[in-house]
mmCIF file of C-alpha atoms and ligand atoms in Angstrom:
data_model
loop_
_atom_site.group_PDB
_atom_site.id
_atom_site.type_symbol
_atom_site.label_atom_id
_atom_site.label_comp_id
_atom_site.label_asym_id
_atom_site.label_seq_id
_atom_site.Cartn_x
_atom_site.Cartn_y
_atom_site.Cartn_z
ATOM 1 C CA UNK A 226 -170.714 268.632 124.943
ATOM 2 C CA UNK A 227 -173.578 269.043 122.447
ATOM 3 C CA UNK A 228 -173.485 271.931 120.012
ATOM 4 C CA UNK A 229 -176.487 274.192 120.257
ATOM 5 C CA UNK A 230 -177.598 277.160 118.161
ATOM 6 C CA UNK A 231 -178.321 279.888 120.710
ATOM 7 C CA UNK A 232 -179.106 283.573 120.391
ATOM 8 C CA UNK A 233 -179.357 284.449 124.072
ATOM 9 C CA UNK A 234 -175.777 284.591 125.325
ATOM 10 C CA UNK A 235 -174.976 286.939 128.193
ATOM 11 C CA UNK A 236 -171.638 288.758 128.463
ATOM 12 C CA UNK A 237 -170.968 287.186 131.893
ATOM 13 C CA UNK A 238 -171.530 283.695 130.527
ATOM 14 C CA UNK A 239 -169.084 284.322 127.677
ATOM 15 C CA UNK A 240 -166.492 285.811 130.041
ATOM 16 C CA UNK A 241 -166.691 282.538 131.944
ATOM 17 C CA UNK A 242 -166.056 280.593 128.736
ATOM 18 C CA UNK A 243 -163.089 282.820 127.893
ATOM 19 C CA UNK A 244 -161.670 282.270 131.396
ATOM 20 C CA UNK A 245 -161.863 278.452 131.364
ATOM 21 C CA UNK A 246 -158.629 276.524 131.830
ATOM 22 C CA UNK A 247 -157.062 276.581 128.348
ATOM 23 C CA UNK A 248 -157.240 272.802 127.854
ATOM 24 C CA UNK A 249 -160.902 272.641 128.865
ATOM 25 C CA UNK A 250 -161.745 275.517 126.521
ATOM 26 C CA UNK A 251 -159.961 273.989 123.543
ATOM 27 C CA UNK A 252 -161.403 270.538 124.214
ATOM 28 C CA UNK A 253 -164.945 271.955 124.254
ATOM 29 C CA UNK A 254 -164.376 273.966 121.104
ATOM 30 C CA UNK A 255 -162.805 271.058 119.205
ATOM 31 C CA UNK A 256 -165.610 268.673 120.300
ATOM 32 C CA UNK A 257 -168.231 271.079 118.964
ATOM 33 C CA UNK A 258 -166.230 271.724 115.817
ATOM 34 C CA UNK A 259 -166.185 267.999 114.978
ATOM 35 C CA UNK A 260 -169.973 267.718 115.278
ATOM 36 C CA UNK A 261 -170.403 270.326 112.545
ATOM 37 C CA UNK A 262 -167.394 270.222 110.229
ATOM 38 C CA UNK A 263 -164.647 268.065 108.838
ATOM 39 C CA UNK A 264 -161.870 269.058 111.291
ATOM 40 C CA UNK A 265 -159.178 268.723 108.645
ATOM 41 C CA UNK A 266 -160.610 271.080 106.051
ATOM 42 C CA UNK A 267 -160.226 274.818 105.634
ATOM 43 C CA UNK A 268 -162.132 277.108 103.310
ATOM 44 C CA UNK A 269 -159.927 279.703 101.609
ATOM 45 C CA UNK A 270 -160.879 283.086 100.152
ATOM 46 C CA UNK A 271 -158.674 285.598 98.353
ATOM 47 C CA UNK A 272 -158.987 289.344 98.900
ATOM 48 C CA UNK A 273 -158.527 292.194 96.454
ATOM 49 C CA UNK A 274 -158.715 295.902 97.196
ATOM 50 C CA UNK A 275 -160.775 297.234 94.272
ATOM 51 C CA UNK A 276 -160.715 300.835 95.546
ATOM 52 C CA UNK A 277 -157.924 301.850 97.875
ATOM 53 C CA UNK A 278 -157.449 304.696 100.361
ATOM 54 C CA UNK A 279 -158.860 308.238 100.762
ATOM 55 C CA UNK A 280 -161.720 306.926 102.888
ATOM 56 C CA UNK A 281 -163.751 309.578 104.741
ATOM 57 C CA UNK A 282 -164.242 307.380 107.844
ATOM 58 C CA UNK A 283 -162.007 307.625 110.919
ATOM 59 C CA UNK A 284 -161.517 303.951 111.876
ATOM 60 C CA UNK A 285 -158.518 304.127 114.228
ATOM 61 C CA UNK A 286 -156.961 300.881 112.964
ATOM 62 C CA UNK A 287 -157.207 301.543 109.257
ATOM 63 C CA UNK A 288 -154.451 302.476 106.833
ATOM 64 C CA UNK A 289 -157.050 303.702 104.338
ATOM 65 C CA UNK A 290 -158.651 306.498 106.321
ATOM 66 C CA UNK A 291 -157.930 309.920 104.793
ATOM 67 C CA UNK A 292 -157.683 311.214 108.385
ATOM 68 C CA UNK A 293 -154.674 309.024 109.184
ATOM 69 C CA UNK A 294 -151.062 309.413 108.068
ATOM 70 C CA UNK A 295 -150.458 305.896 106.789
ATOM 71 C CA UNK A 296 -148.482 305.598 103.572
ATOM 72 C CA UNK A 297 -151.171 304.258 101.282
ATOM 73 C CA UNK A 298 -151.378 305.464 97.694
ATOM 74 C CA UNK A 299 -155.075 306.180 96.945
ATOM 75 C CA UNK A 300 -156.437 304.437 93.848
ATOM 76 C CA UNK A 301 -159.704 304.805 91.929
ATOM 77 C CA UNK A 302 -162.060 301.873 91.395
ATOM 78 C CA UNK A 303 -160.139 299.274 89.410
ATOM 79 C CA UNK A 304 -161.229 298.440 85.856
ATOM 80 C CA UNK A 305 -163.114 295.158 85.576
ATOM 81 C CA UNK A 306 -160.424 293.400 83.488
ATOM 82 C CA UNK A 307 -157.842 293.927 86.258
ATOM 83 C CA UNK A 308 -160.264 292.528 88.808
ATOM 84 C CA UNK A 309 -160.925 289.479 86.641
ATOM 85 C CA UNK A 310 -157.226 288.884 86.124
ATOM 86 C CA UNK A 311 -156.765 288.700 89.908
ATOM 87 C CA UNK A 312 -159.801 286.452 90.305
ATOM 88 C CA UNK A 313 -158.465 284.008 87.687
ATOM 89 C CA UNK A 314 -155.092 283.900 89.486
ATOM 90 C CA UNK A 315 -156.818 283.313 92.845
ATOM 91 C CA UNK A 316 -158.898 280.480 91.398
ATOM 92 C CA UNK A 317 -155.825 278.858 89.875
ATOM 93 C CA UNK A 318 -154.158 278.887 93.297
ATOM 94 C CA UNK A 319 -157.150 277.101 94.828
ATOM 95 C CA UNK A 320 -159.299 279.855 96.359
ATOM 96 C CA UNK A 321 -163.027 279.100 96.207
ATOM 97 C CA UNK A 322 -164.196 282.610 97.065
ATOM 98 C CA UNK A 323 -163.071 286.011 95.790
ATOM 99 C CA UNK A 324 -163.603 288.971 98.149
ATOM 100 C CA UNK A 325 -163.507 292.495 96.814
ATOM 101 C CA UNK A 326 -163.056 295.386 99.243
ATOM 102 C CA UNK A 327 -163.498 299.127 98.757
ATOM 103 C CA UNK A 328 -162.485 302.006 101.023
ATOM 104 C CA UNK A 329 -165.891 303.677 101.026
ATOM 105 C CA UNK A 330 -168.234 304.839 103.765
ATOM 106 C CA UNK A 331 -170.910 303.486 101.433
ATOM 107 C CA UNK A 332 -171.082 302.925 97.660
ATOM 108 C CA UNK A 333 -172.830 305.403 95.368
ATOM 109 C CA UNK A 334 -175.418 303.873 93.064
ATOM 110 C CA UNK A 335 -173.073 304.350 90.064
ATOM 111 C CA UNK A 336 -170.249 302.562 91.836
ATOM 112 C CA UNK A 337 -172.637 299.848 92.934
ATOM 113 C CA UNK A 338 -173.548 299.179 89.310
ATOM 114 C CA UNK A 339 -169.898 298.808 88.362
ATOM 115 C CA UNK A 340 -169.242 296.488 91.292
ATOM 116 C CA UNK A 341 -172.343 294.442 90.425
ATOM 117 C CA UNK A 342 -170.797 293.838 86.989
ATOM 118 C CA UNK A 343 -167.637 292.585 88.674
ATOM 119 C CA UNK A 344 -169.710 290.218 90.801
ATOM 120 C CA UNK A 345 -171.494 288.816 87.732
ATOM 121 C CA UNK A 346 -168.209 288.250 85.930
ATOM 122 C CA UNK A 347 -166.448 286.577 88.890
ATOM 123 C CA UNK A 348 -169.506 284.411 89.496
ATOM 124 C CA UNK A 349 -169.439 283.356 85.820
ATOM 125 C CA UNK A 350 -165.896 282.087 86.386
ATOM 126 C CA UNK A 351 -167.289 279.605 88.906
ATOM 127 C CA UNK A 352 -166.109 281.323 92.077
ATOM 128 C CA UNK A 353 -168.097 282.379 95.103
ATOM 129 C CA UNK A 354 -168.243 286.136 95.531
ATOM 130 C CA UNK A 355 -167.913 288.387 98.575
ATOM 131 C CA UNK A 356 -167.915 292.170 98.841
ATOM 132 C CA UNK A 357 -167.091 294.671 101.553
ATOM 133 C CA UNK A 358 -168.043 298.203 100.494
ATOM 134 C CA UNK A 359 -169.182 299.856 103.743
ATOM 135 C CA UNK A 360 -172.806 300.629 104.598
ATOM 136 C CA UNK A 361 -175.590 299.445 102.270
ATOM 137 C CA UNK A 362 -179.230 300.414 101.900
ATOM 138 C CA UNK A 363 -181.832 297.651 101.608
ATOM 139 C CA UNK A 364 -182.147 298.380 97.869
ATOM 140 C CA UNK A 365 -178.398 298.185 97.298
ATOM 141 C CA UNK A 366 -178.211 294.849 99.129
ATOM 142 C CA UNK A 367 -181.006 293.537 96.920
ATOM 143 C CA UNK A 368 -179.241 294.738 93.744
ATOM 144 C CA UNK A 369 -176.099 292.883 94.777
ATOM 145 C CA UNK A 370 -178.090 289.743 95.538
ATOM 146 C CA UNK A 371 -179.665 290.009 92.072
ATOM 147 C CA UNK A 372 -176.185 290.285 90.540
ATOM 148 C CA UNK A 373 -175.314 286.909 92.090
ATOM 149 C CA UNK A 374 -173.396 288.020 95.190
ATOM 150 C CA UNK A 375 -172.942 285.210 97.738
ATOM 151 C CA UNK A 376 -171.504 286.965 100.835
ATOM 152 C CA UNK A 377 -171.312 290.499 102.195
ATOM 153 C CA UNK A 378 -168.635 291.342 104.772
ATOM 154 C CA UNK A 379 -169.409 294.055 107.294
ATOM 155 C CA UNK A 380 -167.669 293.776 110.647
ATOM 156 C CA UNK A 381 -168.954 294.907 114.028
ATOM 157 C CA UNK A 382 -165.229 295.314 114.782
ATOM 158 C CA UNK A 383 -165.524 295.383 118.616
ATOM 159 C CA UNK A 384 -167.989 295.640 121.493
ATOM 160 C CA UNK A 385 -170.612 298.420 121.591
ATOM 161 C CA UNK A 386 -168.911 299.618 124.796
ATOM 162 C CA UNK A 387 -165.412 300.027 123.251
ATOM 163 C CA UNK A 388 -166.562 301.075 119.781
ATOM 164 C CA UNK A 389 -166.463 304.849 120.451
ATOM 165 C CA UNK A 390 -162.739 304.596 121.257
ATOM 166 C CA UNK A 391 -162.049 303.360 117.719
ATOM 167 C CA UNK A 392 -164.571 304.942 115.333
ATOM 168 C CA UNK A 393 -166.678 308.082 115.595
ATOM 169 C CA UNK A 394 -167.935 308.639 112.044
ATOM 170 C CA UNK A 395 -170.509 305.823 112.019
ATOM 171 C CA UNK A 396 -172.433 304.213 114.837
ATOM 172 C CA UNK A 397 -172.715 300.629 116.007
ATOM 173 C CA UNK A 398 -176.404 300.881 115.150
ATOM 174 C CA UNK A 399 -175.480 301.807 111.533
ATOM 175 C CA UNK A 400 -173.478 298.588 111.317
ATOM 176 C CA UNK A 401 -176.319 296.469 112.682
ATOM 177 C CA UNK A 402 -178.675 298.096 110.198
ATOM 178 C CA UNK A 403 -176.425 297.201 107.240
ATOM 179 C CA UNK A 404 -176.205 293.616 108.500
ATOM 180 C CA UNK A 405 -179.980 293.548 108.668
ATOM 181 C CA UNK A 406 -180.305 294.787 105.075
ATOM 182 C CA UNK A 407 -177.797 292.183 103.914
ATOM 183 C CA UNK A 408 -179.646 289.379 105.700
ATOM 184 C CA UNK A 409 -183.057 290.545 104.485
ATOM 185 C CA UNK A 410 -181.803 290.508 100.894
ATOM 186 C CA UNK A 411 -180.998 286.814 101.306
ATOM 187 C CA UNK A 412 -177.217 287.235 101.235
ATOM 188 C CA UNK A 413 -174.841 285.234 103.423
ATOM 189 C CA UNK A 414 -173.415 287.386 106.183
ATOM 190 C CA UNK A 415 -169.695 287.671 106.959
ATOM 191 C CA UNK A 416 -169.193 289.638 110.172
ATOM 192 C CA UNK A 417 -166.613 289.619 112.920
ATOM 193 C CA UNK A 418 -164.091 291.926 114.468
ATOM 194 C CA UNK A 419 -160.560 292.908 115.415
ATOM 195 C CA UNK A 420 -158.666 291.833 118.534
ATOM 196 C CA UNK A 421 -155.670 293.622 120.004
ATOM 197 C CA UNK A 422 -156.962 297.214 119.809
ATOM 198 C CA UNK A 423 -156.589 297.711 123.578
ATOM 199 C CA UNK A 424 -160.023 296.237 124.371
ATOM 200 C CA UNK A 425 -160.659 294.141 127.494
ATOM 201 C CA UNK A 426 -161.648 290.483 127.706
ATOM 202 C CA UNK A 427 -165.149 291.701 128.591
ATOM 203 C CA UNK A 428 -165.194 293.660 125.302
ATOM 204 C CA UNK A 429 -164.274 290.516 123.384
ATOM 205 C CA UNK A 430 -167.081 288.651 125.178
ATOM 206 C CA UNK A 431 -169.497 291.456 124.404
ATOM 207 C CA UNK A 432 -168.577 291.515 120.699
ATOM 208 C CA UNK A 433 -169.134 287.751 120.447
ATOM 209 C CA UNK A 434 -172.525 288.192 122.148
ATOM 210 C CA UNK A 435 -173.509 290.806 119.562
ATOM 211 C CA UNK A 436 -172.576 288.457 116.719
ATOM 212 C CA UNK A 437 -174.178 285.341 118.135
ATOM 213 C CA UNK A 438 -177.318 287.109 119.314
ATOM 214 C CA UNK A 439 -178.121 288.370 115.802
ATOM 215 C CA UNK A 440 -181.367 286.774 114.519
ATOM 216 C CA UNK A 441 -179.189 284.326 112.515
ATOM 217 C CA UNK A 442 -175.516 283.639 113.110
ATOM 218 C CA UNK A 443 -173.232 285.078 110.407
ATOM 219 C CA UNK A 444 -172.199 282.246 108.088
ATOM 220 C CA UNK A 445 -168.627 283.568 108.264
ATOM 221 C CA UNK A 446 -167.006 285.172 111.333
ATOM 222 C CA UNK A 447 -163.641 286.815 110.593
ATOM 223 C CA UNK A 448 -161.419 287.236 113.651
ATOM 224 C CA UNK A 449 -158.717 289.764 112.787
ATOM 225 C CA UNK A 450 -155.629 290.456 114.859
ATOM 226 C CA UNK A 451 -154.890 294.178 114.600
ATOM 227 C CA UNK A 452 -152.207 294.876 112.008
ATOM 228 C CA UNK A 453 -150.512 297.890 113.519
ATOM 229 C CA UNK A 454 -149.967 300.323 110.670
ATOM 230 C CA UNK A 455 -147.632 303.254 111.209
ATOM 231 C CA UNK A 456 -149.506 306.557 110.956
ATOM 232 C CA UNK A 457 -152.779 305.174 112.341
ATOM 233 C CA UNK A 458 -154.000 306.139 115.847
ATOM 234 C CA UNK A 459 -153.765 302.529 117.041
ATOM 235 C CA UNK A 460 -150.131 302.144 116.045
ATOM 236 C CA UNK A 461 -148.141 301.302 119.174
ATOM 237 C CA UNK A 462 -151.080 300.030 121.235
ATOM 238 C CA UNK A 463 -150.140 297.284 123.702
ATOM 239 C CA UNK A 464 -150.003 293.941 121.938
ATOM 240 C CA UNK A 465 -152.497 291.226 122.768
ATOM 241 C CA UNK A 466 -151.402 288.017 124.493
ATOM 242 C CA UNK A 467 -151.805 285.663 121.544
ATOM 243 C CA UNK A 468 -153.252 282.890 123.712
ATOM 244 C CA UNK A 469 -156.110 285.319 124.315
ATOM 245 C CA UNK A 470 -156.587 285.374 120.537
ATOM 246 C CA UNK A 471 -156.853 281.564 120.542
ATOM 247 C CA UNK A 472 -159.335 281.703 123.429
ATOM 248 C CA UNK A 473 -161.535 284.113 121.487
ATOM 249 C CA UNK A 474 -161.490 281.839 118.421
ATOM 250 C CA UNK A 475 -162.547 278.938 120.668
ATOM 251 C CA UNK A 476 -165.386 280.941 122.214
ATOM 252 C CA UNK A 477 -166.602 281.958 118.736
ATOM 253 C CA UNK A 478 -166.618 278.285 117.735
ATOM 254 C CA UNK A 479 -168.599 277.273 120.854
ATOM 255 C CA UNK A 480 -171.122 280.097 120.470
ATOM 256 C CA UNK A 481 -171.615 279.828 116.681
ATOM 257 C CA UNK A 482 -171.144 276.110 116.000
ATOM 258 C CA UNK A 483 -172.333 276.146 112.392
ATOM 259 C CA UNK A 484 -170.390 279.214 111.251
ATOM 260 C CA UNK A 485 -167.057 279.334 109.507
ATOM 261 C CA UNK A 486 -164.608 281.034 111.899
ATOM 262 C CA UNK A 487 -162.043 282.836 109.778
ATOM 263 C CA UNK A 488 -158.409 283.581 110.690
ATOM 264 C CA UNK A 489 -158.116 286.988 109.054
ATOM 265 C CA UNK A 490 -155.667 289.867 109.365
ATOM 266 C CA UNK A 491 -152.530 289.417 111.448
ATOM 267 C CA UNK A 492 -151.368 285.969 110.311
ATOM 268 C CA UNK A 493 -147.943 287.262 109.262
ATOM 269 C CA UNK A 494 -147.335 287.891 112.987
ATOM 270 C CA UNK A 495 -148.365 284.338 113.915
ATOM 271 C CA UNK A 496 -146.161 281.267 114.050
ATOM 272 C CA UNK A 497 -147.304 278.010 112.490
ATOM 273 C CA UNK A 498 -147.755 276.702 116.023
ATOM 274 C CA UNK A 499 -150.107 279.526 116.973
ATOM 275 C CA UNK A 500 -152.155 279.027 113.819
ATOM 276 C CA UNK A 501 -152.286 275.286 114.575
ATOM 277 C CA UNK A 502 -153.790 276.117 117.974
ATOM 278 C CA UNK A 503 -156.345 278.369 116.251
ATOM 279 C CA UNK A 504 -157.380 275.522 113.932
ATOM 280 C CA UNK A 505 -157.664 273.235 116.950
ATOM 281 C CA UNK A 506 -159.820 275.903 118.622
ATOM 282 C CA UNK A 507 -162.217 275.737 115.660
ATOM 283 C CA UNK A 508 -160.967 278.176 113.030
ATOM 284 C CA UNK A 509 -161.741 276.666 109.636
ATOM 285 C CA UNK A 510 -161.260 279.364 107.053
ATOM 286 C CA UNK A 511 -158.729 282.025 106.179
ATOM 287 C CA UNK A 512 -157.608 284.613 103.667
ATOM 288 C CA UNK A 513 -155.229 283.070 101.173
ATOM 289 C CA UNK A 514 -152.928 285.118 98.973
ATOM 290 C CA UNK A 515 -149.890 287.270 99.678
ATOM 291 C CA UNK A 516 -151.900 290.483 100.159
ATOM 292 C CA UNK A 517 -154.870 291.391 102.328
ATOM 293 C CA UNK A 518 -156.139 294.845 101.282
ATOM 294 C CA UNK A 519 -153.148 297.124 101.895
ATOM 295 C CA UNK A 520 -150.978 294.897 104.096
ATOM 296 C CA UNK A 521 -149.154 291.603 103.691
ATOM 297 C CA UNK A 522 -150.521 288.129 104.266
ATOM 298 C CA UNK A 523 -148.441 284.906 104.293
ATOM 299 C CA UNK A 524 -147.334 283.752 100.812
ATOM 300 C CA UNK A 525 -149.503 280.981 99.379
ATOM 301 C CA UNK A 526 -146.538 278.570 99.346
ATOM 302 C CA UNK A 527 -145.999 279.154 103.047
ATOM 303 C CA UNK A 528 -149.694 278.401 103.686
ATOM 304 C CA UNK A 529 -149.498 275.266 101.569
ATOM 305 C CA UNK A 530 -146.565 274.091 103.694
ATOM 306 C CA UNK A 531 -148.531 274.889 106.849
ATOM 307 C CA UNK A 532 -151.521 272.879 105.590
ATOM 308 C CA UNK A 533 -149.209 269.973 104.712
ATOM 309 C CA UNK A 534 -147.584 270.083 108.166
ATOM 310 C CA UNK A 535 -151.009 269.904 109.781
ATOM 311 C CA UNK A 536 -152.654 267.474 107.347
ATOM 312 C CA UNK A 537 -155.257 270.088 106.409
ATOM 313 C CA UNK A 538 -156.860 270.240 102.986
ATOM 314 C CA UNK A 539 -158.392 273.194 101.221
ATOM 315 C CA UNK A 540 -162.126 272.886 100.706
ATOM 316 C CA UNK A 541 -163.219 272.466 97.114
ATOM 317 C CA UNK A 542 -166.004 274.614 95.724
ATOM 318 C CA UNK A 543 -168.995 274.622 98.094
ATOM 319 C CA UNK A 544 -172.711 275.286 97.562
ATOM 320 C CA UNK A 545 -173.706 278.604 99.131
ATOM 321 C CA UNK A 546 -177.466 278.493 98.850
ATOM 322 C CA UNK A 547 -178.993 279.888 102.003
ATOM 323 C CA UNK A 548 -179.963 277.211 104.538
ATOM 324 C CA UNK A 549 -183.712 276.879 105.332
ATOM 325 C CA UNK A 550 -185.179 279.910 107.205
ATOM 326 C CA UNK A 551 -181.869 281.721 106.855
ATOM 327 C CA UNK A 552 -180.439 280.067 109.993
ATOM 328 C CA UNK A 553 -176.760 279.348 110.394
ATOM 329 C CA UNK A 554 -175.955 276.236 108.414
ATOM 330 C CA UNK A 555 -176.023 272.994 110.361
ATOM 331 C CA UNK A 556 -173.713 270.397 108.927
ATOM 332 C CA UNK A 557 -174.027 267.102 110.698
HETATM 333 N N1 SAM B 87 -164.653 300.242 104.034
HETATM 334 C C1 SAM B 87 -165.386 299.084 104.314
HETATM 335 C C2 SAM B 87 -165.793 298.974 105.762
HETATM 336 O O1 SAM B 87 -165.097 299.465 106.631
HETATM 337 O O2 SAM B 87 -166.823 298.353 106.019
HETATM 338 C C3 SAM B 87 -164.729 297.794 103.854
HETATM 339 C C4 SAM B 87 -163.227 297.585 104.009
HETATM 340 S S1 SAM B 87 -162.598 297.515 105.688
HETATM 341 C C5 SAM B 87 -160.892 297.673 105.393
HETATM 342 C C6 SAM B 87 -162.911 295.845 106.182
HETATM 343 C C7 SAM B 87 -162.498 295.413 107.570
HETATM 344 O O3 SAM B 87 -161.095 295.169 107.602
HETATM 345 C C8 SAM B 87 -162.708 296.374 108.728
HETATM 346 O O4 SAM B 87 -164.031 296.380 109.184
HETATM 347 C C9 SAM B 87 -161.781 295.815 109.774
HETATM 348 O O5 SAM B 87 -162.440 294.884 110.588
HETATM 349 C C10 SAM B 87 -160.687 295.136 108.946
HETATM 350 N N2 SAM B 87 -159.404 295.857 109.071
HETATM 351 C C11 SAM B 87 -159.077 297.010 108.475
HETATM 352 N N3 SAM B 87 -157.833 297.411 108.814
HETATM 353 C C12 SAM B 87 -157.364 296.484 109.684
HETATM 354 C C13 SAM B 87 -156.141 296.354 110.396
HETATM 355 N N4 SAM B 87 -155.172 297.256 110.323
HETATM 356 N N5 SAM B 87 -155.983 295.270 111.190
HETATM 357 C C14 SAM B 87 -156.970 294.344 111.275
HETATM 358 N N6 SAM B 87 -158.152 294.428 110.614
HETATM 359 C C15 SAM B 87 -158.358 295.492 109.845
HETATM 360 C C1 DTB B 88 -161.955 291.129 107.334
HETATM 361 O O1 DTB B 88 -162.550 290.915 108.403
HETATM 362 N N1 DTB B 88 -160.638 291.238 107.212
HETATM 363 C C2 DTB B 88 -160.267 291.507 105.835
HETATM 364 C C3 DTB B 88 -161.630 291.420 105.088
HETATM 365 N N2 DTB B 88 -162.555 291.237 106.157
HETATM 366 C C4 DTB B 88 -162.030 292.510 104.204
HETATM 367 C C5 DTB B 88 -159.515 292.772 105.674
HETATM 368 C C6 DTB B 88 -158.274 292.860 106.550
HETATM 369 C C7 DTB B 88 -157.560 294.131 106.248
HETATM 370 C C8 DTB B 88 -156.261 294.220 106.949
HETATM 371 C C9 DTB B 88 -155.549 295.510 106.724
HETATM 372 C C10 DTB B 88 -155.213 295.823 105.286
HETATM 373 O O2 DTB B 88 -154.695 294.963 104.560
HETATM 374 O O3 DTB B 88 -155.443 296.961 104.896
HETATM 375 FE FE1 SF4 B 89 -162.753 303.311 105.507
HETATM 376 FE FE2 SF4 B 89 -163.371 300.758 105.900
HETATM 377 FE FE3 SF4 B 89 -160.933 301.702 106.554
HETATM 378 FE FE4 SF4 B 89 -163.020 302.419 108.013
HETATM 379 S S1 SF4 B 89 -162.230 300.340 107.751
HETATM 380 S S2 SF4 B 89 -161.415 303.795 107.226
HETATM 381 S S3 SF4 B 89 -164.626 302.541 106.458
HETATM 382 S S4 SF4 B 89 -161.796 301.549 104.515
#
């Protein structure tokens, strides 16, 4: 099984991959993973919510939407010294990348300036930087690139077909446009989605097609398991068979061989054994730190024990210069 960078996947073809016998699927994914990456290394990033809650969007999964009844205390944009304090703590614990998230539809230019200062300061500490602030214009993406930003996270979340069931206040096309602006500005792209929102296997195949058929594969592909937050429309939705989660990780690995596939939200619901299967299926990065944005993540000590049980090591600081022609990075 040779890994190949393709941008022409069809939904039917991916459904077939997702339906393979489990052992065949995991064997294929692990074989491809080993051609591209050290199979015993994980890259770890720490998240911080720099502006929490009161978001005007209606994302059905999100605790931060002003339209939902989740118990989240809204907060204004954090002062830069608080952000830096968290970044220092994350670096001390071994994170190589610091990801700052804001509950905005899109940043205003004033807010963008303040966030750009945060990026400069975190970068000066010797960490990689990532932001997720909602939609960006081409000019805003360029400003962030100029400030030294390494990655921008903007998820497609689900398939174009299922999308309208989850979000109505921005379109799928809006998301693709932001990803295009981010890519054109020369930033690394972090884009993935959420599983367990009541979507079908075909929807999962379709979302992976959207991601892998972008002109360049995202360098980072977060696969979130829905965290069901009380007060959100998706609270109480039927839970996903977690082996289906592993299958989707494996398909992402096969389709985007050079990308980091990131275990994201939902790890507190996963056993060590399930996470081990995800690593075997090709996941090689995760969020590290006891908080995601508004919900819990495993404690760092628990993750350290997990890594020790599996003989995994945390990646040291990596170079994030864009690979030639902006293609997904090929590590051989
Ligand atoms: N407001 C910005 C936006 O939506 O682009 C950035 C922050 S938003 C919280 C970042 C991503 O977190 C979402 O696109 C979604 O994929 C993920 N997310 C949010 N709430 C989640 C939940 N309850 N479970 C799983 N993933 C979630
Ligand atoms: C991503 O795909 N998952 C992270 C990060 N990108 C920003 C966020 C997960 C949020 C989970 C729910 C919460 O903590 O509010
Ligand atoms: Fe707002 Fe982002 Fe949450 Fe949607 S996912 S409600 S845009 S914070």
